[in-house]
PDB file of C-alpha atoms and ligand atoms in Angstrom:
ATOM      1  CA  UNK A  12      52.545  65.502  90.739  1.00 65.00           C
ATOM      2  CA  UNK A  13      52.103  66.942  94.175  1.00 69.00           C
ATOM      3  CA  UNK A  14      52.058  63.547  95.851  1.00 79.00           C
ATOM      4  CA  UNK A  15      55.485  61.905  95.531  1.00 83.00           C
ATOM      5  CA  UNK A  16      53.900  58.492  95.918  1.00 89.00           C
ATOM      6  CA  UNK A  17      52.001  58.860  92.666  1.00 90.00           C
ATOM      7  CA  UNK A  18      53.318  56.613  89.931  1.00 93.00           C
ATOM      8  CA  UNK A  19      55.431  58.085  87.155  1.00 94.00           C
ATOM      9  CA  UNK A  20      56.016  54.783  85.367  1.00 97.00           C
ATOM     10  CA  UNK A  21      52.649  53.104  85.217  1.00 96.00           C
ATOM     11  CA  UNK A  22      53.989  49.993  83.473  1.00 97.00           C
ATOM     12  CA  UNK A  23      56.320  49.100  86.330  1.00 98.00           C
ATOM     13  CA  UNK A  24      54.629  50.994  89.155  1.00 97.00           C
ATOM     14  CA  UNK A  25      57.577  53.263  89.908  1.00 97.00           C
ATOM     15  CA  UNK A  26      56.717  56.343  91.964  1.00 94.00           C
ATOM     16  CA  UNK A  27      58.263  59.784  91.860  1.00 92.00           C
ATOM     17  CA  UNK A  28      59.582  59.204  95.392  1.00 93.00           C
ATOM     18  CA  UNK A  29      61.293  55.981  94.339  1.00 96.00           C
ATOM     19  CA  UNK A  30      62.917  57.711  91.357  1.00 95.00           C
ATOM     20  CA  UNK A  31      64.139  60.635  93.431  1.00 92.00           C
ATOM     21  CA  UNK A  32      65.593  58.313  96.064  1.00 94.00           C
ATOM     22  CA  UNK A  33      67.232  56.285  93.307  1.00 96.00           C
ATOM     23  CA  UNK A  34      68.850  59.427  91.889  1.00 94.00           C
ATOM     24  CA  UNK A  35      70.034  60.487  95.328  1.00 93.00           C
ATOM     25  CA  UNK A  36      71.662  57.112  96.046  1.00 95.00           C
ATOM     26  CA  UNK A  37      72.948  56.096  92.607  1.00 96.00           C
ATOM     27  CA  UNK A  38      73.531  59.513  91.027  1.00 94.00           C
ATOM     28  CA  UNK A  39      72.889  58.481  87.414  1.00 95.00           C
ATOM     29  CA  UNK A  40      74.860  60.344  84.759  1.00 96.00           C
ATOM     30  CA  UNK A  41      72.110  60.265  82.127  1.00 96.00           C
ATOM     31  CA  UNK A  42      68.320  60.071  82.332  1.00 96.00           C
ATOM     32  CA  UNK A  43      68.216  56.661  80.680  1.00 97.00           C
ATOM     33  CA  UNK A  44      69.932  55.211  83.741  1.00 97.00           C
ATOM     34  CA  UNK A  45      66.655  55.722  85.595  1.00 97.00           C
ATOM     35  CA  UNK A  46      65.639  52.440  83.993  1.00 98.00           C
ATOM     36  CA  UNK A  47      67.774  50.840  86.703  1.00 98.00           C
ATOM     37  CA  UNK A  48      65.030  51.938  89.101  1.00 98.00           C
ATOM     38  CA  UNK A  49      62.533  49.151  88.740  1.00 98.00           C
ATOM     39  CA  UNK A  50      62.653  49.189  84.954  1.00 98.00           C
ATOM     40  CA  UNK A  51      61.166  52.695  84.746  1.00 98.00           C
ATOM     41  CA  UNK A  52      60.667  53.773  81.158  1.00 98.00           C
ATOM     42  CA  UNK A  53      61.348  50.393  79.589  1.00 98.00           C
ATOM     43  CA  UNK A  54      57.737  49.419  78.955  1.00 97.00           C
ATOM     44  CA  UNK A  55      55.447  51.449  76.733  1.00 97.00           C
ATOM     45  CA  UNK A  56      57.678  54.534  76.805  1.00 96.00           C
ATOM     46  CA  UNK A  57      54.942  56.921  77.945  1.00 95.00           C
ATOM     47  CA  UNK A  58      56.832  58.089  81.011  1.00 95.00           C
ATOM     48  CA  UNK A  59      60.185  58.703  79.297  1.00 96.00           C
ATOM     49  CA  UNK A  60      59.689  62.494  78.861  1.00 94.00           C
ATOM     50  CA  UNK A  61      58.724  62.719  82.529  1.00 93.00           C
ATOM     51  CA  UNK A  62      61.758  60.697  83.556  1.00 95.00           C
ATOM     52  CA  UNK A  63      63.874  63.116  81.502  1.00 94.00           C
ATOM     53  CA  UNK A  64      62.222  66.047  83.270  1.00 91.00           C
ATOM     54  CA  UNK A  65      62.805  64.541  86.708  1.00 90.00           C
ATOM     55  CA  UNK A  66      66.434  63.875  85.864  1.00 93.00           C
ATOM     56  CA  UNK A  67      66.997  67.385  84.498  1.00 91.00           C
ATOM     57  CA  UNK A  68      65.323  68.974  87.512  1.00 87.00           C
ATOM     58  CA  UNK A  69      67.498  66.964  89.887  1.00 84.00           C
ATOM     59  CA  UNK A  70      70.553  67.847  87.810  1.00 80.00           C
ATOM     60  CA  UNK A  71      69.602  71.535  88.039  1.00 80.00           C
ATOM     61  CA  UNK A  72      69.254  71.345  91.797  1.00 76.00           C
ATOM     62  CA  UNK A  73      65.473  71.561  91.991  1.00 71.00           C
ATOM     63  CA  UNK A  74      63.973  70.130  95.108  1.00 64.00           C
ATOM     64  CA  UNK A  75      61.932  66.950  94.781  1.00 56.00           C
ATOM     65  CA  UNK A  76      58.829  68.969  95.652  1.00 58.00           C
ATOM     66  CA  UNK A  77      59.352  71.095  92.547  1.00 62.00           C
ATOM     67  CA  UNK A  78      59.800  68.169  90.179  1.00 62.00           C
ATOM     68  CA  UNK A  79      56.835  67.487  87.944  1.00 68.00           C
ATOM     69  CA  UNK A  80      54.582  69.489  90.268  1.00 62.00           C
ATOM     70  CA  UNK A  81      53.877  72.180  87.699  1.00 63.00           C
ATOM     71  CA  UNK A  82      52.909  69.882  84.841  1.00 66.00           C
ATOM     72  CA  UNK A  83      49.127  70.120  84.482  1.00 58.00           C
ATOM     73  CA  UNK A  84      48.862  66.764  82.734  1.00 61.00           C
ATOM     74  CA  UNK A  85      50.286  65.086  85.773  1.00 73.00           C
ATOM     75  CA  UNK A  86      47.063  64.941  87.671  1.00 83.00           C
ATOM     76  CA  UNK A  87      47.192  61.171  88.204  1.00 85.00           C
ATOM     77  CA  UNK A  88      43.866  60.411  86.540  1.00 86.00           C
ATOM     78  CA  UNK A  89      44.717  62.587  83.522  1.00 89.00           C
ATOM     79  CA  UNK A  90      48.175  61.087  83.309  1.00 90.00           C
ATOM     80  CA  UNK A  91      46.728  57.570  83.161  1.00 91.00           C
ATOM     81  CA  UNK A  92      44.046  58.620  80.680  1.00 92.00           C
ATOM     82  CA  UNK A  93      46.577  60.286  78.403  1.00 92.00           C
ATOM     83  CA  UNK A  94      48.742  57.184  78.573  1.00 94.00           C
ATOM     84  CA  UNK A  95      45.789  55.091  77.426  1.00 94.00           C
ATOM     85  CA  UNK A  96      45.301  57.435  74.467  1.00 94.00           C
ATOM     86  CA  UNK A  97      49.024  57.215  73.715  1.00 95.00           C
ATOM     87  CA  UNK A  98      48.861  53.420  73.689  1.00 96.00           C
ATOM     88  CA  UNK A  99      45.700  53.435  71.576  1.00 96.00           C
ATOM     89  CA  UNK A 100      47.379  55.759  69.055  1.00 95.00           C
ATOM     90  CA  UNK A 101      50.250  53.314  68.591  1.00 95.00           C
ATOM     91  CA  UNK A 102      52.583  55.063  71.050  1.00 90.00           C
ATOM     92  CA  UNK A 103      52.443  58.389  69.237  1.00 88.00           C
ATOM     93  CA  UNK A 104      52.165  61.653  71.121  1.00 83.00           C
TER      94      UNK A 104
HETATM   95  S1  FES B 220      54.556  54.103  81.813  1.00 64.28           S
HETATM   96 FE1  FES B 220      56.692  53.883  82.018  1.00 64.28          FE
HETATM   97  S2  FES B 220      57.243  52.555  80.421  1.00 64.28           S
HETATM   98 FE2  FES B 220      55.069  52.629  80.338  1.00 64.28          FE
END
């Protein structure tokens, strides 16, 4: 996602910017601790792989601008559409 204000967790409306700021302030030890940021990842589960990716990128020292930017499915409309398909398929990827 090129725009950090785009939502990563659609269930709880948590943006990439919010997640990155949360990691900077709270320095979570594992990706699952990102759920402390507005409940990210605790709804349908769609965003969990992206939360993992964000966490790993931050852990590897990538800049926030690099995070998720190169994932083609993260064009916001596609991301939302793919989430709908995921939900329709019974939360199977
Ligand atoms: S999109 Fe994050 S839990 Fe559903």
